[in-house]
XYZ file of C-alpha atoms in Angstrom:
737
model
C -99.928 191.287 94.216
C -98.750 193.467 96.999
C -97.353 190.682 98.808
C -95.725 189.379 95.728
C -93.759 193.007 95.100
C -93.181 192.890 98.622
C -91.155 189.531 98.569
C -89.133 190.616 95.481
C -87.848 194.200 97.074
C -87.075 192.233 100.101
C -85.060 189.566 98.256
C -83.154 192.544 96.025
C -82.507 194.111 99.164
C -80.901 190.893 100.757
C -79.112 190.721 97.812
C -77.784 194.271 97.689
C -77.128 194.124 101.544
C -74.720 190.391 100.768
C -73.290 192.034 97.815
C -72.296 195.040 99.859
C -70.686 192.470 102.543
C -68.920 190.836 100.088
C -67.057 193.804 98.360
C -66.057 195.030 102.053
C -64.856 191.608 102.693
C -63.108 191.752 99.708
C -61.231 194.670 100.679
C -57.637 193.733 101.675
C -56.209 194.960 104.795
C -54.119 197.509 104.553
C -50.680 198.058 106.540
C -48.144 200.967 106.602
C -44.683 200.866 107.341
C -42.983 204.046 108.312
C -39.274 204.001 108.507
C -36.665 205.815 110.758
C -35.015 209.155 109.369
C -35.235 212.121 111.758
C -36.307 215.321 110.421
C -36.660 213.336 107.182
C -39.467 211.333 108.924
C -41.702 214.515 108.242
C -42.346 213.209 104.857
C -44.525 210.315 106.599
C -46.874 213.690 107.203
C -47.038 214.248 103.268
C -48.009 210.553 102.627
C -50.557 210.329 104.734
C -52.494 213.279 103.217
C -52.303 211.608 100.022
C -53.426 208.615 101.332
C -56.449 210.329 103.192
C -57.250 212.264 99.897
C -57.563 208.888 98.089
C -59.454 207.228 100.890
C -57.135 204.568 101.848
C -58.034 203.290 105.337
C -55.088 202.130 107.010
C -55.592 198.833 109.119
C -52.400 198.411 110.583
C -49.464 200.823 111.426
C -45.437 199.946 111.954
C -43.159 202.309 112.481
C -39.664 202.743 113.850
C -38.234 205.895 115.478
C -39.515 209.260 113.821
C -42.148 206.831 112.133
C -42.648 205.472 115.065
C -43.512 209.112 116.294
C -45.744 210.131 113.192
C -47.396 206.249 113.037
C -48.235 206.406 116.583
C -50.407 209.235 116.631
C -51.818 208.642 113.451
C -52.800 205.325 115.076
C -54.108 207.258 118.134
C -56.585 208.827 116.548
C -54.765 211.944 114.883
C -55.266 212.914 110.968
C -52.410 213.935 109.088
C -53.348 217.433 109.025
C -53.342 217.339 112.861
C -49.563 215.763 112.683
C -48.781 218.651 110.478
C -50.218 221.423 112.567
C -48.876 219.598 115.792
C -44.808 219.672 114.141
C -45.590 223.063 112.889
C -46.017 224.308 116.610
C -43.155 222.378 118.210
C -39.792 223.944 119.164
C -37.354 221.532 117.819
C -34.111 223.010 119.198
C -35.952 222.810 122.824
C -36.462 218.987 122.060
C -33.079 218.267 121.028
C -31.878 220.341 123.897
C -34.319 219.088 126.160
C -35.225 222.283 127.117
C -35.778 223.075 130.921
C -37.637 226.414 131.985
C -36.025 228.111 134.448
C -39.239 228.345 136.595
C -38.431 224.520 136.874
C -35.507 225.052 139.302
C -35.744 226.073 143.128
C -34.203 229.284 144.083
C -31.135 226.928 145.348
C -30.292 225.507 141.645
C -31.222 228.708 139.853
C -28.296 230.183 141.837
C -25.869 227.497 141.055
C -26.740 226.652 138.131
C -26.388 230.057 136.425
C -22.363 230.555 137.364
C -21.081 227.547 135.796
C -19.971 227.236 132.484
C -18.941 223.548 132.164
C -20.240 220.734 134.310
C -18.725 217.101 134.370
C -19.161 214.097 136.256
C -16.219 213.303 138.802
C -15.954 210.007 140.062
C -13.243 208.072 141.572
C -11.422 210.885 140.669
C -11.818 210.700 136.787
C -14.010 212.828 134.945
C -16.798 211.946 132.802
C -19.046 213.272 129.601
C -22.836 212.690 129.778
C -24.546 209.569 128.337
C -26.529 212.036 125.801
C -27.412 215.300 124.974
C -30.980 214.960 126.487
C -33.064 212.457 128.748
C -35.721 213.402 126.435
C -38.049 214.962 129.101
C -39.212 217.422 126.951
C -40.449 214.985 124.248
C -41.829 212.457 127.309
C -44.014 215.331 128.354
C -45.066 216.263 124.831
C -46.021 212.856 123.584
C -47.696 212.092 126.717
C -50.120 214.996 126.597
C -50.479 214.264 122.882
C -51.801 210.820 123.213
C -54.213 211.590 126.385
C -56.926 210.084 124.775
C -55.191 206.639 124.932
C -53.539 206.894 128.359
C -55.295 203.848 129.409
C -54.757 201.656 126.235
C -51.812 198.923 127.341
C -52.704 196.734 124.293
C -51.705 198.761 121.451
C -54.250 196.350 119.111
C -56.956 198.030 121.061
C -55.813 201.675 119.627
C -57.953 203.255 116.882
C -55.481 201.663 114.532
C -53.661 198.842 115.863
C -49.834 199.850 116.009
C -46.559 198.276 116.877
C -43.102 199.951 116.950
C -39.884 198.797 116.668
C -36.763 199.867 119.411
C -33.223 197.921 119.999
C -32.208 196.329 123.401
C -28.539 197.619 123.808
C -27.495 195.287 125.870
C -28.188 192.369 123.467
C -28.235 194.130 120.434
C -31.510 192.542 118.996
C -34.831 193.939 118.324
C -37.622 194.510 120.256
C -41.147 194.754 118.826
C -43.202 196.847 120.968
C -46.863 195.559 121.357
C -48.251 197.177 124.533
C -47.595 199.645 126.925
C -47.969 203.546 127.558
C -47.723 204.604 124.285
C -45.675 207.634 124.738
C -43.102 205.375 126.477
C -42.790 203.223 123.406
C -42.628 205.987 121.010
C -39.846 207.145 123.112
C -37.767 204.146 123.302
C -38.307 203.660 119.572
C -36.626 207.181 118.920
C -34.135 207.189 121.326
C -31.179 208.068 118.871
C -27.908 207.286 120.322
C -25.965 210.093 121.704
C -28.554 212.599 121.077
C -31.290 211.214 123.679
C -30.592 208.868 126.686
C -31.642 205.063 126.391
C -35.387 204.058 128.107
C -35.801 201.561 130.586
C -38.665 199.427 129.618
C -39.569 196.039 131.209
C -36.223 195.415 132.381
C -34.687 196.080 129.000
C -32.660 199.322 128.199
C -33.960 200.823 124.817
C -32.485 202.670 122.218
C -33.632 203.918 118.613
C -34.966 200.845 116.259
C -33.379 202.005 113.701
C -29.915 200.052 114.969
C -31.767 197.051 114.095
C -34.854 197.012 112.374
C -35.541 200.349 110.785
C -38.632 199.252 108.075
C -40.997 196.619 109.994
C -42.693 195.137 107.305
C -42.390 191.475 108.044
C -44.137 192.226 111.614
C -47.037 193.977 110.019
C -47.184 190.679 107.529
C -47.867 189.092 110.531
C -50.627 191.104 111.992
C -52.335 190.510 109.042
C -51.592 193.159 106.788
C -52.362 191.784 102.947
C -51.401 194.886 101.523
C -47.996 196.812 102.477
C -47.744 200.731 101.611
C -44.091 201.397 102.662
C -42.324 204.457 103.067
C -38.462 204.501 103.746
C -36.910 207.657 104.658
C -33.494 206.290 105.381
C -30.424 207.441 104.114
C -28.525 205.922 100.976
C -24.846 205.361 101.560
C -23.008 208.446 101.694
C -19.610 209.164 99.910
C -16.820 210.705 101.722
C -17.274 214.191 100.779
C -20.510 213.651 102.288
C -19.744 212.654 106.065
C -18.409 215.931 107.579
C -20.237 215.765 111.016
C -20.934 213.529 113.734
C -24.669 213.350 113.176
C -24.149 211.896 109.494
C -21.392 209.662 110.376
C -23.299 207.852 113.303
C -26.514 207.901 110.731
C -24.108 205.922 107.896
C -22.971 203.749 110.664
C -26.642 202.981 111.502
C -27.536 202.235 107.514
C -24.803 199.944 107.011
C -27.090 197.177 107.722
C -30.069 198.664 107.056
C -29.457 199.153 103.409
C -29.071 195.336 103.000
C -31.819 194.057 104.743
C -33.929 196.611 102.666
C -33.194 194.926 99.481
C -35.556 192.184 101.035
C -37.644 194.367 102.715
C -38.616 196.193 99.032
C -39.777 192.860 97.928
C -42.304 192.481 100.388
C -43.881 196.017 99.738
C -46.589 196.236 97.417
C -46.562 199.880 97.125
C -42.646 201.297 98.038
C -42.700 205.167 98.130
C -39.360 206.688 98.423
C -39.317 210.299 98.763
C -36.432 212.511 97.156
C -35.331 214.155 100.534
C -31.515 213.578 100.003
C -30.629 217.116 100.701
C -32.348 217.236 104.062
C -30.788 215.913 107.081
C -31.782 213.841 110.518
C -31.996 217.219 112.337
C -33.232 219.357 109.216
C -36.300 220.128 111.520
C -36.200 223.652 110.354
C -37.381 222.451 106.631
C -40.139 220.681 107.802
C -42.699 222.068 105.475
C -40.338 221.509 102.404
C -40.081 218.007 103.361
C -43.795 217.281 103.826
C -44.105 218.498 100.553
C -41.593 216.043 98.990
C -43.464 212.943 100.881
C -46.965 214.693 98.949
C -45.006 214.284 95.861
C -43.680 210.801 96.030
C -46.959 209.589 96.810
C -48.840 211.187 94.116
C -46.115 209.551 91.860
C -47.596 206.095 92.765
C -51.322 207.871 92.960
C -52.792 205.009 90.267
C -51.577 202.197 92.788
C -52.839 203.717 95.649
C -56.495 204.701 94.640
C -57.217 201.376 93.787
C -57.108 200.893 97.404
C -59.420 203.707 98.506
C -63.069 204.793 98.906
C -63.115 208.148 98.111
C -66.899 208.403 98.656
C -67.466 206.764 101.847
C -64.102 207.178 103.825
C -64.083 209.414 106.497
C -61.361 211.303 107.512
C -60.494 210.300 111.397
C -60.502 213.379 113.335
C -59.511 213.546 117.367
C -61.227 215.898 118.958
C -60.071 218.300 122.011
C -61.366 216.755 124.816
C -60.978 217.684 128.290
C -57.055 217.338 129.280
C -57.564 217.413 132.984
C -56.393 214.312 135.169
C -57.982 213.697 138.692
C -55.101 212.061 140.492
C -55.856 209.284 142.949
C -52.553 208.330 144.234
C -48.969 208.951 143.603
C -46.209 205.827 143.502
C -42.770 206.546 142.955
C -39.734 204.215 142.428
C -38.380 203.053 145.799
C -35.077 205.371 146.362
C -31.910 205.205 148.130
C -31.171 208.942 148.385
C -34.071 210.934 148.344
C -37.446 210.711 150.227
C -41.162 210.750 148.632
C -41.339 213.792 150.376
C -38.919 215.091 148.051
C -40.276 214.201 145.102
C -43.757 215.186 146.101
C -42.194 218.643 146.925
C -40.685 218.704 143.308
C -44.190 217.981 141.903
C -46.094 220.354 143.564
C -49.341 218.706 143.928
C -50.480 215.811 145.997
C -53.029 212.750 145.647
C -56.447 213.446 145.445
C -55.988 216.884 143.088
C -57.253 217.187 139.712
C -54.464 218.732 137.705
C -53.867 219.808 133.911
C -50.933 218.460 131.474
C -49.042 221.874 132.078
C -48.903 220.745 135.641
C -48.020 217.508 135.303
C -45.389 218.513 132.766
C -44.036 221.288 135.410
C -43.668 218.841 138.009
C -41.724 216.243 136.096
C -39.349 219.265 134.824
C -39.274 220.511 138.505
C -37.869 216.543 139.384
C -35.322 216.738 136.089
C -33.882 219.982 137.027
C -32.384 218.509 140.644
C -30.061 216.721 138.281
C -30.488 213.638 140.797
C -32.015 211.109 138.477
C -30.474 209.860 135.137
C -33.812 208.396 133.843
C -37.445 209.575 134.589
C -40.607 208.828 133.194
C -44.445 208.375 134.324
C -47.565 206.399 133.530
C -51.190 207.177 134.317
C -53.160 203.975 135.169
C -57.059 204.001 135.300
C -57.969 202.688 138.701
C -61.565 201.503 139.766
C -62.652 205.074 140.681
C -62.112 205.912 136.822
C -59.255 208.244 138.263
C -55.671 208.132 137.439
C -52.881 206.464 139.478
C -49.851 208.484 138.530
C -46.501 206.234 138.693
C -43.262 207.630 138.309
C -40.039 205.834 137.327
C -36.839 207.315 138.667
C -33.247 205.854 138.087
C -30.977 207.907 140.525
C -28.115 209.206 138.748
C -25.019 207.118 139.909
C -22.860 210.118 139.499
C -23.118 212.359 142.817
C -19.949 214.371 142.353
C -19.455 217.079 139.819
C -16.685 219.396 138.731
C -18.106 222.819 137.539
C -15.700 226.015 135.845
C -16.691 229.244 135.415
C -14.895 232.460 134.091
C -15.814 236.172 134.867
C -14.684 239.474 134.650
C -15.883 242.746 135.742
C -14.482 246.332 136.673
C -14.888 245.830 140.358
C -13.804 241.997 141.176
C -11.556 241.979 137.955
C -10.767 238.537 136.322
C -11.902 235.813 138.116
C -11.630 231.803 137.556
C -14.319 229.446 139.621
C -13.459 225.622 140.120
C -16.492 224.129 141.832
C -16.887 220.980 143.498
C -20.332 219.924 143.955
C -21.094 216.311 145.780
C -25.067 214.935 146.643
C -25.819 212.774 149.477
C -22.973 213.843 151.473
C -24.726 213.329 154.988
C -28.297 212.882 154.474
C -30.782 212.194 151.924
C -32.000 215.336 149.933
C -28.787 217.125 150.454
C -25.957 218.777 148.570
C -22.927 220.031 148.967
C -21.306 222.705 146.802
C -18.253 224.399 147.165
C -16.436 227.325 145.006
C -12.893 228.529 144.816
C -12.751 231.617 142.859
C -9.256 232.336 141.825
C -7.627 235.563 140.342
C -7.356 239.352 141.116
C -9.231 238.948 144.315
C -9.828 235.646 146.218
C -12.997 234.549 147.351
C -14.919 231.126 148.092
C -18.698 230.367 148.594
C -20.236 227.116 150.134
C -23.246 226.060 150.530
C -24.765 222.678 152.340
C -28.523 222.260 151.791
C -31.326 219.785 152.703
C -34.118 219.797 150.596
C -37.220 218.396 152.257
C -39.586 219.008 149.346
C -43.204 219.908 151.065
C -41.713 220.298 154.386
C -38.960 222.791 155.931
C -35.728 222.360 154.480
C -32.894 223.759 155.924
C -29.419 225.148 155.129
C -25.464 226.324 155.792
C -23.702 228.725 153.423
C -20.401 230.612 154.091
C -18.795 233.437 151.914
C -15.722 235.478 151.138
C -15.614 238.452 149.437
C -12.411 241.024 148.989
C -11.773 243.354 146.466
C -9.901 246.910 146.189
C -10.974 249.671 144.607
C -10.646 253.450 144.405
C -14.097 254.771 145.277
C -15.999 257.810 146.031
C -17.912 256.333 148.960
C -17.096 257.853 152.478
C -16.892 255.608 155.132
C -16.506 257.997 157.780
C -19.889 259.550 158.346
C -19.185 262.174 155.510
C -16.391 263.586 157.220
C -12.931 262.248 156.310
C -12.732 262.886 152.770
C -14.041 266.165 152.756
C -11.402 266.923 155.502
C -8.818 265.263 153.323
C -9.821 267.147 150.424
C -9.708 263.895 148.588
C -12.402 262.622 145.588
C -11.919 259.257 146.093
C -9.885 256.497 148.454
C -8.420 253.351 147.669
C -9.671 250.538 150.107
C -9.427 246.685 150.774
C -12.570 245.430 151.442
C -12.968 241.547 153.438
C -16.553 240.333 154.241
C -16.941 237.184 155.708
C -20.568 235.784 155.913
C -22.062 232.239 157.329
C -25.677 232.240 157.319
C -27.871 229.061 158.816
C -31.484 229.029 157.088
C -34.882 226.951 157.153
C -36.981 227.643 154.273
C -40.248 226.609 152.804
C -42.155 226.764 149.556
C -45.361 228.444 150.628
C -48.869 228.188 148.567
C -46.550 225.994 145.916
C -45.332 229.635 144.695
C -43.084 231.723 146.647
C -39.976 230.806 149.176
C -40.330 231.957 152.493
C -37.418 231.520 155.270
C -35.535 233.036 157.831
C -32.001 232.292 159.475
C -29.327 233.388 161.551
C -26.082 235.309 160.326
C -22.581 235.946 161.493
C -20.389 238.322 159.793
C -17.258 239.576 159.823
C -16.555 242.939 157.915
C -12.828 244.764 157.316
C -12.446 248.081 155.751
C -9.072 249.682 155.373
C -7.240 252.109 153.321
C -3.760 252.253 152.440
C -4.029 255.708 151.432
C -4.106 256.797 154.607
C -1.469 254.616 156.249
C -0.284 257.581 158.661
C -3.625 257.885 159.963
C -5.786 255.408 161.336
C -6.350 253.530 157.923
C -9.059 250.768 159.323
C -12.347 251.659 159.191
C -13.857 248.615 159.940
C -13.043 245.670 161.963
C -15.915 244.078 163.712
C -18.266 240.951 163.710
C -21.736 241.185 163.343
C -24.724 238.922 164.691
C -28.158 239.290 162.886
C -31.124 237.258 162.534
C -33.359 237.551 159.143
C -36.494 236.933 157.108
C -37.648 236.611 153.454
C -40.156 236.361 150.962
C -39.137 235.406 146.938
C -40.874 235.015 144.095
C -39.177 234.356 140.882
C -40.633 233.384 137.227
C -38.040 235.414 134.890
C -37.176 232.907 132.103
C -33.704 233.994 131.597
C -31.691 235.871 134.470
C -29.533 237.717 132.535
C -31.634 238.913 129.258
C -35.159 237.945 130.655
C -38.145 238.378 128.215
C -40.827 237.389 130.513
C -41.804 236.576 133.990
C -42.183 238.652 137.249
C -39.370 238.553 140.213
C -40.165 239.702 143.876
C -37.792 239.837 146.893
C -38.411 241.122 150.154
C -36.429 240.908 153.070
C -35.644 242.106 157.243
C -32.639 241.614 158.863
C -32.050 242.757 162.762
C -28.763 243.265 163.507
C -28.694 242.461 167.258
C -24.569 242.461 168.326
C -21.567 243.945 167.423
C -18.233 243.408 168.664
C -18.158 247.094 167.943
C -14.527 248.797 166.257
C -15.806 252.302 166.067
C -17.809 252.085 169.493
C -20.837 253.061 168.087
C -23.023 250.750 167.605
C -26.781 250.405 167.920
C -29.019 247.724 167.173
C -31.025 248.342 164.000
C -32.692 246.702 161.185
C -32.400 246.856 157.570
C -35.719 246.530 154.785
C -34.939 245.303 151.417
C -37.666 245.259 148.584
C -37.264 244.516 144.795
C -40.162 244.248 142.023
C -39.007 242.936 138.357
C -41.060 242.630 135.160
C -40.016 241.497 131.904
C -42.251 241.736 129.094
C -41.557 240.848 124.832
C -43.480 243.645 123.115
C -42.848 242.443 119.746
C -40.756 238.960 118.250
C -37.513 240.648 119.029
C -38.146 243.538 121.551
C -38.354 242.995 124.961
C -39.327 245.752 127.945
C -37.530 245.312 131.620
C -39.123 247.278 134.379
C -37.345 247.428 137.890
C -38.303 248.770 140.895
C -36.323 248.602 144.379
C -35.972 250.426 147.868
C -34.329 249.929 151.197
C -34.237 251.626 154.204
C -32.734 251.359 158.176
C -34.976 251.169 161.297
C -34.592 250.988 164.789
C -31.469 252.579 166.309
C -28.869 254.626 163.949
C -27.350 252.040 161.001
C -23.687 251.588 161.063
C -22.523 253.075 157.945
C -20.766 250.416 156.616
C -24.203 248.674 155.978
C -25.546 251.753 153.839
C -26.941 251.435 150.653
C -24.098 251.711 147.995
C -25.147 252.398 144.279
C -23.032 252.608 141.524
C -21.730 250.229 138.515
C -23.131 247.208 136.938
C -21.833 243.704 135.838
C -20.703 242.737 139.560
C -22.538 240.089 141.765
C -23.987 241.864 144.567
C -23.392 241.377 147.936
C -24.676 243.362 151.041
C -26.294 246.423 150.211
C -24.328 247.045 146.885
C -26.641 247.957 144.381
C -26.286 248.517 140.312
C -26.606 251.616 139.103
C -25.740 252.937 135.637
C -24.271 256.451 134.798
C -22.191 256.426 138.101
C -18.833 254.613 138.821
C -18.725 251.564 141.114
C -19.850 252.208 144.927
C -20.349 256.450 144.316
C -23.555 257.073 146.202
C -24.041 256.097 149.611
C -27.127 256.510 152.483
C -29.269 254.795 154.779
C -31.931 254.654 152.614
C -32.689 254.801 148.605
C -35.623 254.146 146.241
C -34.926 253.278 142.184
C -36.355 252.741 139.637
C -35.002 251.352 135.989
C -36.356 250.190 132.715
C -34.410 248.487 129.554
C -35.816 248.344 126.252
C -33.611 245.083 124.614
C -33.868 244.247 120.937
C -32.589 240.661 119.739
C -30.398 241.667 116.719
C -30.563 238.440 115.613
C -29.854 235.067 117.868
C -28.338 235.658 121.110
C -26.984 239.161 120.352
C -28.355 241.959 121.900
C -28.465 245.923 121.868
C -30.022 247.872 124.438
C -31.064 251.013 126.046
C -31.394 251.262 130.080
C -32.142 254.075 132.085
C -32.328 254.716 135.989
C -33.275 257.061 138.245
C -33.098 257.361 142.251
C -33.252 258.886 145.553
C -30.392 258.422 147.727
C -30.333 259.814 151.442
C -30.432 259.171 155.045
C -34.052 258.842 156.558
C -35.402 259.153 152.891
C -38.936 257.729 154.007
C -38.658 259.655 157.031
C -39.059 263.019 155.296
C -40.743 262.086 152.688
C -38.352 262.989 149.944
C -38.539 259.341 148.575
C -41.524 261.067 146.301
C -39.963 263.735 144.804
C -38.342 264.306 141.427
C -35.089 261.879 141.619
C -31.820 263.191 142.261
C -29.629 260.848 140.727
C -30.332 259.380 137.025
C -28.099 257.640 134.502
C -28.515 255.697 131.237
C -26.679 252.937 129.517
C -26.318 251.860 125.769
C -24.994 248.626 125.146
C -24.333 245.272 123.239
C -25.181 241.856 124.972
C -24.055 238.383 123.753
C -25.431 235.043 125.238
C -22.219 232.827 124.923
C -21.270 229.541 126.656
C -19.576 231.400 129.237
C -22.355 233.773 130.433
C -23.283 237.094 129.244
C -20.702 239.010 127.320
C -21.905 242.601 127.709
C -20.434 245.912 127.004
C -22.274 249.313 127.984
C -21.486 253.104 127.913
C -23.069 254.728 130.686
C -23.656 258.459 131.532
C -25.250 260.937 134.127
C -26.505 264.250 133.140
C -25.157 265.268 136.827
C -21.454 263.959 135.951
C -19.042 265.565 133.735
C -17.736 262.185 132.347
C -19.168 258.796 131.131
C -17.953 255.307 131.805
C -17.463 252.229 129.592
C -18.264 248.968 131.672
C -17.553 245.537 130.486
C -18.310 242.063 132.044
C -17.867 239.011 130.978
C -19.235 235.620 132.143
C -21.814 234.725 134.361
C -21.667 236.703 137.681
C -20.097 235.059 140.528
């Protein structure tokens, strides 16, 4: 009897298993098509949320442009909620602008890039314009990090969900179906919208946004084996003339002309067609992401009855990609063979070498450093798994064919007055890794800057610079050891200032953060006054030779309105010889130091704290190298220093110590109001007498407004000091140079 019951139980169990298997086999393979549409592709996330709620398991995904990005992330293991969180945390302004942190630039690049309002390629005496607004490095770094878990998968059929995406071969106009490769690179190629993002070079083809040729890859999913197609269409319908009011909408309209006709056939191939009502949004409406996601949910709920019959809410488990270690154990680093740059140059920009374990943030920083040079028109990379279960980093670089650039800038301040800057920059002038930069500054005071620099990465780099500075100004500084103004009974004196400085130097990056270097300097200095024509009008007319050394660190996020970061600068300069116009030269040294700190206190409120000091050592310092404080908004040279409350070049001595703070409030984007205070002790032999620690003898305050314009900062400040009877209004416009 027991054997009989056991036999029937076995038959029942077998029948149940077979039945379940039959049910499983009968479940049709579901394919999901996600069209392109820029920011309107946020609707795909809303669709995915409802599909998960209905228990619909997706077997294949095909996407184009934004659909490729959302689809690629879903195919790699993220669920809809996770993708929603990723997009909420993404700064799309930075993505579209290909934001490059200031910290990614070398000290040379910071100095050069923070002077010019306009930069244009200049080739064979012809001006050019950039290929696109963005090279897409910001986006590439982000997608590479997000797809870390599948970085070694090269066949997209082996992803958690089989995946394809579509790009367009810009040379032939043909569509390209991407089924394999580095997932982040494929998503980038599919979403390289013309004029916004540079084309992507992949397998010898130059690819742009797939929406140009196939914005809805439904046929490809059928070929993969999909039996039921759920299609999400976020494309624009054709607009009338009144709606085509900007370049982006016109480009989208051109792209959509052919697609609209193709969609009639594609809809017939789609079993469940979802068309969210997003006509009020554009391809760059990234600030409306949550609204668009909601529209995607609403459109999917409208066809929920059709969807749920393909779902299994009881047994469906939403995929959930767990955070795993994103450390990368670098075994080897290879780069494209370059004509004008050495591997040492590239490694120096990366700031890590083979055999190191790094984070994705370190990788991102290294790639940003390469991008910051502007020496490469295309940058991409892949991580290949090697036999040691480590990663080989392969970097693909295309050298920028434009080696010559014309750059322009404008500036006004109360010292140098109005100025127009014209710059010629040329790469690969004499050696690999080199750059030449020449500035001609025209206006009330003629000036020039010439820089030649060879960047050898991890190895010692070297350069030469030459600078001419001239200005005419009434100043309260006594250039005659404190005697002349007193003897003549004058409060100020008009001077003509001329400084020609030439430097040769060597420098390198120390422990991947600090710039350390040194060199020799030749300086010609002439100071005269027309106020004293009947007497000897020339105060100085000498040549000086010196040696110098320096250590610098700069992580500020913005030179003019910093919100975060540190700056440290320390240097020593020893003057060894002079032609000695005044017959009073003694060898002496000048030591300078500065620390600057910026910290965000609230969303729009920032605190800046700055401390500086300087002193002379050795023999008696030449008065013309004293520290001279006063004024604001001009490009500092020699030992001229800003100081609120006093007019330009008002306080002078061979030693000083100064502290200041600024509270800055960003009233609305790029518009700032701020309050500043500074305090200083300035006197000869300040640190020898111990007076540097006494109550400050000089203090000043400033209330100002600043605007971050394309020409640089536009600032107006009212400054005053309790020690003086009057205040000063100071205006500066444009980048400082």
